[in-house]
Amino acid sequence: MALMPGATYIGPTPNKRVDGMVEVRGLVLHIQEGNEQGSEAWFKNPASQASAHFLNPKTGALRQLVDTKDRAWAEADGNAHWVSIENEGYAGDKLTASQLENAAQLLAWLHKTYSVPLESTDDPTGKGLGWHGMGGAAWGGHTGCPGDPIKAQRAAIIARAEQILGLDQKPKVSLAHVVYAAQHDPQAAQGHTTYKGEVLLVEKALQAEGLLAAQYVDGSFGTRTVGAYARWQRSAAGGGFTGTAADGVPGKTSLKLLAARHNFTVTD
C-alpha cells in the first residue's frame, strides 16, 4: 500500500478504482463544505460515488482514506492523475495553521515519492499544487472550490514543504530574472549585468558542464552564455530540445534540470 507516514488511515471505501492512478501530477486542494465526520461518512457511502485520498481536519493529524496508487473519485476527469485533499471547512475559509502544516507535509511526501514539483499550477494538464476549480466543467464544474483564501495560501504551503525537505537552504534562481537577462544583456554594453548573482549561478553550472569557459563566468548573460545555454538545452541532460526551444533563453524544464545537477532551486 502507498500510505503516507504520519497520516491516520481511515479506509477503506468502496468509492475508488484500485490501481487506477495513471500518474501523480500533483496535489489538488478541495474544501469539504462540511465537517470531518460528515465528509468521512459521505465518502464511505457507496451512493455518493465520491471520495478523496486525504481528509484534512481543522485540528489534528492528516487522515488518509484512499491509497495513492488507487484512483479516488474527487475531480472527475482529473482522478487518474491527481492526489486529492479535502480540507474541513467552507468556501471562503482559510486553512488553519494545522491544516497548512498537514498540506505541506503531504506535498513534501509527494515530492519525495512521486517527484511532484514544488510549485503552484492552474493548469489541469500541468504539475504541482493545484485546486479543484482549475479543471472547470471536466472536473465537475466546482469552480469556486476551495475558495480564493485557500488558493492564496499555496505559496505558504510550498515554502513550508521546502523547509521540511531542507530545500530552502539552497540558493534560488528566478526563471523570470534569468529570462530577462538573456533577452537584454547581449544587446547592452560590454560587462553589463542584470540579476548578476542569479546569472552567476547559471553560468557556474554551465561551466561545470563544460559548456562555458571560465572567462565568461561574469554575471552577464551575454552572447557566450546564451550560446552555452543553447548547447545545454540541446543536450540529453538538458532536455534534448531542438529549434526555437533551444535558443539559449532559459525555459522552466531546462533550468530545473540544470538546477537539480548543481544544487540550486528555481522559482517563477
Coordinates of C-alpha atoms in Angstrom, one line a residue:
M1 CA 0.0 0.0 0.0
A2 CA 1.1 3.6 -0.7
L3 CA 0.2 5.2 2.6
M4 CA 1.8 8.5 3.8
P5 CA 3.8 8.1 7.0
G6 CA 2.2 10.1 9.8
A7 CA -1.2 10.1 8.3
T8 CA -4.1 8.3 10.1
Y9 CA -5.6 5.6 7.8
I10 CA -9.4 5.8 7.9
G11 CA -10.2 3.5 4.9
P12 CA -11.4 1.5 3.2
T13 CA -14.1 3.0 1.0
P14 CA -15.9 1.4 -2.0
N15 CA -15.6 4.7 -3.8
K16 CA -12.3 4.2 -5.7
R17 CA -10.7 2.4 -8.5
V18 CA -8.0 0.0 -7.3
D19 CA -4.6 0.6 -9.0
G20 CA -6.3 3.3 -11.1
M21 CA -3.7 6.1 -10.9
V22 CA -2.0 6.6 -14.3
E23 CA 0.5 9.1 -12.8
V24 CA 0.7 11.5 -10.0
R25 CA 1.0 15.0 -11.4
G26 CA 0.4 16.8 -8.2
L27 CA -1.9 17.6 -5.3
V28 CA -5.4 19.2 -5.7
L29 CA -6.8 21.3 -2.9
H30 CA -10.6 20.9 -2.1
I31 CA -12.9 22.2 0.5
Q32 CA -15.3 19.8 2.2
E33 CA -18.2 22.3 2.6
G34 CA -18.8 20.5 5.9
N35 CA -17.0 18.8 8.8
E36 CA -14.8 15.7 9.1
Q37 CA -17.4 13.4 10.5
G38 CA -19.9 14.2 7.8
S39 CA -17.4 14.1 5.0
E40 CA -15.9 10.8 6.0
A41 CA -19.4 9.2 6.2
W42 CA -20.3 10.6 2.8
F43 CA -17.1 9.4 1.2
K44 CA -17.7 5.8 2.6
N45 CA -21.3 5.8 1.3
P46 CA -21.5 3.8 -2.0
A47 CA -24.4 6.1 -3.1
S48 CA -22.2 9.2 -3.0
Q49 CA -19.8 7.9 -5.8
A50 CA -17.3 10.3 -4.2
S51 CA -14.1 10.1 -2.2
A52 CA -10.7 11.8 -1.7
H53 CA -7.2 10.5 -0.9
F54 CA -6.8 12.6 2.2
L55 CA -9.1 14.5 4.6
N56 CA -7.6 17.4 6.5
P57 CA -9.3 18.4 9.8
K58 CA -9.1 21.9 11.2
T59 CA -7.0 20.4 14.1
G60 CA -5.2 17.2 14.3
A61 CA -3.4 14.8 12.0
L62 CA -3.9 14.3 8.3
R63 CA -6.3 11.4 7.6
Q64 CA -5.9 9.1 4.6
L65 CA -8.9 7.4 3.0
V66 CA -7.6 6.1 -0.3
D67 CA -4.2 4.6 -1.2
T68 CA -2.3 6.9 -3.6
K69 CA -1.9 4.1 -6.0
D70 CA -5.7 3.9 -6.2
R71 CA -7.9 6.4 -8.0
A72 CA -10.1 8.5 -5.7
W73 CA -13.3 10.0 -7.1
A74 CA -12.7 13.6 -6.4
E75 CA -12.3 15.6 -9.6
A76 CA -13.9 13.6 -12.5
D77 CA -11.5 13.7 -15.5
G78 CA -8.6 14.6 -13.2
N79 CA -9.0 11.5 -11.0
A80 CA -6.4 9.4 -12.8
H81 CA -3.7 12.0 -12.4
W82 CA -4.0 13.9 -9.2
V83 CA -3.9 13.2 -5.5
S84 CA -6.8 15.0 -3.7
I85 CA -7.0 16.6 -0.2
E86 CA -10.4 17.6 1.2
N87 CA -10.0 20.4 3.8
E88 CA -12.5 20.7 6.6
G89 CA -14.5 23.9 6.3
Y90 CA -16.4 26.0 3.8
A91 CA -15.6 28.1 0.8
G92 CA -14.2 31.4 2.0
D93 CA -12.4 29.8 4.9
K94 CA -8.6 29.9 5.2
L95 CA -6.6 26.9 6.2
T96 CA -5.8 26.8 9.8
A97 CA -2.2 26.6 10.9
S98 CA -2.6 22.8 11.5
Q99 CA -4.2 22.3 8.0
L100 CA -1.5 24.3 6.3
E101 CA 1.2 22.1 8.1
N102 CA -0.6 18.9 7.1
A103 CA -0.9 20.1 3.5
A104 CA 2.8 21.0 3.4
Q105 CA 3.8 17.6 4.9
L106 CA 1.7 15.9 2.2
L107 CA 3.2 17.9 -0.6
A108 CA 6.7 17.2 0.7
W109 CA 6.0 13.5 0.8
L110 CA 4.5 13.6 -2.8
H111 CA 7.7 15.4 -3.9
K112 CA 9.9 12.7 -2.5
T113 CA 7.6 9.8 -3.5
Y114 CA 6.4 10.9 -7.0
S115 CA 8.7 13.8 -7.9
V116 CA 5.7 16.3 -7.7
P117 CA 7.2 19.7 -8.3
L118 CA 7.1 22.3 -5.5
E119 CA 5.2 24.9 -7.5
S120 CA 1.7 26.2 -8.0
T121 CA -0.3 25.3 -11.1
D122 CA -3.6 26.4 -12.5
D123 CA -3.4 24.0 -15.4
P124 CA -5.2 20.7 -15.2
T125 CA -2.5 19.2 -17.5
G126 CA 0.3 20.7 -15.5
K127 CA 2.1 19.5 -12.4
G128 CA 2.4 20.8 -8.8
L129 CA -0.1 22.2 -6.3
G130 CA -3.4 22.9 -7.9
W131 CA -7.0 23.4 -6.9
H132 CA -10.3 21.8 -7.8
G133 CA -11.9 24.6 -9.7
M134 CA -9.0 24.8 -12.2
G135 CA -10.4 21.8 -14.0
G136 CA -13.6 23.6 -14.9
A137 CA -16.5 21.5 -16.3
A138 CA -14.3 18.5 -17.0
W139 CA -13.6 18.3 -13.3
G140 CA -17.2 18.6 -12.2
G141 CA -17.7 22.4 -12.6
H142 CA -16.8 23.2 -9.0
T143 CA -15.1 26.5 -10.0
G144 CA -15.4 28.0 -6.5
C145 CA -13.6 25.1 -4.8
P146 CA -11.7 25.6 -2.5
G147 CA -12.1 29.4 -2.5
D148 CA -9.7 32.2 -3.1
P149 CA -8.3 32.4 0.5
I150 CA -7.0 28.8 0.3
K151 CA -5.7 29.2 -3.3
A152 CA -3.7 32.2 -2.0
Q153 CA -2.1 30.0 0.7
R154 CA -0.4 27.8 -1.9
A155 CA 2.8 29.8 -1.7
A156 CA 2.9 29.3 2.1
I157 CA 2.3 25.5 1.7
I158 CA 5.1 25.3 -0.9
A159 CA 7.5 27.3 1.2
R160 CA 6.8 25.1 4.2
A161 CA 7.3 21.9 2.1
E162 CA 10.7 23.3 1.0
Q163 CA 11.6 23.8 4.7
I164 CA 10.5 20.3 5.5
L165 CA 12.7 18.9 2.7
G166 CA 15.6 21.2 3.5
L167 CA 15.4 22.8 0.1
D168 CA 15.1 26.3 1.5
Q169 CA 18.8 26.3 2.2
K170 CA 19.7 26.1 -1.5
P171 CA 20.3 29.3 -3.5
K172 CA 17.4 30.3 -5.6
V173 CA 17.3 31.4 -9.3
S174 CA 14.2 33.2 -10.6
L175 CA 13.2 31.9 -14.1
A176 CA 11.8 35.4 -14.9
H177 CA 15.0 37.1 -13.9
V178 CA 17.4 34.9 -16.0
V179 CA 15.0 35.1 -19.0
Y180 CA 15.0 38.8 -18.8
A181 CA 18.8 38.8 -18.5
A182 CA 19.2 36.5 -21.5
Q183 CA 17.0 38.8 -23.6
H184 CA 18.6 42.1 -22.5
D185 CA 22.3 41.5 -21.6
P186 CA 23.5 40.6 -25.1
Q187 CA 22.4 44.0 -26.5
A188 CA 23.8 46.0 -23.6
A189 CA 27.3 47.5 -23.2
Q190 CA 30.1 45.1 -22.6
G191 CA 30.1 43.9 -19.0
H192 CA 26.5 44.9 -18.3
T193 CA 24.9 42.7 -15.8
T194 CA 21.2 42.1 -15.0
Y195 CA 20.4 40.0 -11.9
K196 CA 24.1 39.2 -11.6
G197 CA 24.0 36.8 -8.6
E198 CA 21.4 34.6 -10.2
V199 CA 23.1 34.6 -13.6
L200 CA 26.4 33.7 -12.0
L201 CA 24.8 30.6 -10.5
V202 CA 23.6 29.6 -14.0
E203 CA 27.0 30.3 -15.6
K204 CA 28.9 28.4 -12.9
A205 CA 26.6 25.4 -13.6
L206 CA 27.2 25.7 -17.4
Q207 CA 31.0 25.9 -16.7
A208 CA 30.8 22.7 -14.6
E209 CA 29.0 21.1 -17.5
G210 CA 32.0 22.0 -19.8
L211 CA 29.8 24.4 -21.9
L212 CA 31.1 27.8 -20.8
A213 CA 34.8 28.9 -20.5
A214 CA 35.7 30.4 -17.1
Q215 CA 36.5 33.8 -18.6
Y216 CA 32.8 34.3 -19.4
V217 CA 31.5 33.5 -15.9
D218 CA 31.0 37.1 -15.0
G219 CA 27.3 37.5 -14.2
S220 CA 26.4 38.9 -17.6
F221 CA 24.0 36.7 -19.7
G222 CA 25.8 37.8 -22.8
T223 CA 26.1 36.0 -26.2
R224 CA 28.7 33.5 -24.9
T225 CA 26.3 32.5 -22.1
V226 CA 23.4 32.4 -24.5
G227 CA 25.3 30.0 -26.7
A228 CA 26.4 27.8 -23.8
Y229 CA 22.8 27.6 -22.6
A230 CA 21.6 26.7 -26.0
R231 CA 24.1 23.8 -26.0
W232 CA 22.7 22.8 -22.6
Q233 CA 19.2 22.8 -24.0
R234 CA 20.2 20.6 -26.9
S235 CA 22.0 18.1 -24.7
A236 CA 20.2 15.0 -23.4
A237 CA 20.7 16.1 -19.8
G238 CA 19.2 19.5 -20.6
G239 CA 16.1 18.1 -22.2
G240 CA 17.2 17.4 -25.8
F241 CA 15.4 20.4 -27.2
T242 CA 15.6 21.5 -30.8
G243 CA 14.7 24.5 -32.9
T244 CA 13.4 27.6 -31.2
A245 CA 13.1 25.6 -27.9
A246 CA 17.0 25.6 -27.9
D247 CA 17.5 29.3 -28.5
G248 CA 19.7 29.9 -25.4
V249 CA 16.9 31.6 -23.4
P250 CA 16.2 29.5 -20.3
G251 CA 12.9 27.6 -20.1
K252 CA 11.5 26.1 -16.9
T253 CA 12.3 22.5 -17.8
S254 CA 15.9 23.0 -18.9
L255 CA 16.6 25.4 -16.0
K256 CA 15.2 22.9 -13.4
L257 CA 17.3 20.1 -14.9
L258 CA 20.4 22.3 -14.6
A259 CA 19.4 23.3 -11.0
A260 CA 18.9 19.6 -10.0
R261 CA 22.5 18.8 -11.1
H262 CA 24.1 21.9 -9.5
N263 CA 22.4 22.5 -6.1
F264 CA 20.1 25.5 -6.7
T265 CA 16.4 25.8 -6.9
V266 CA 14.2 27.5 -9.5
T267 CA 11.3 29.9 -8.7
D268 CA 8.9 31.6 -11.1

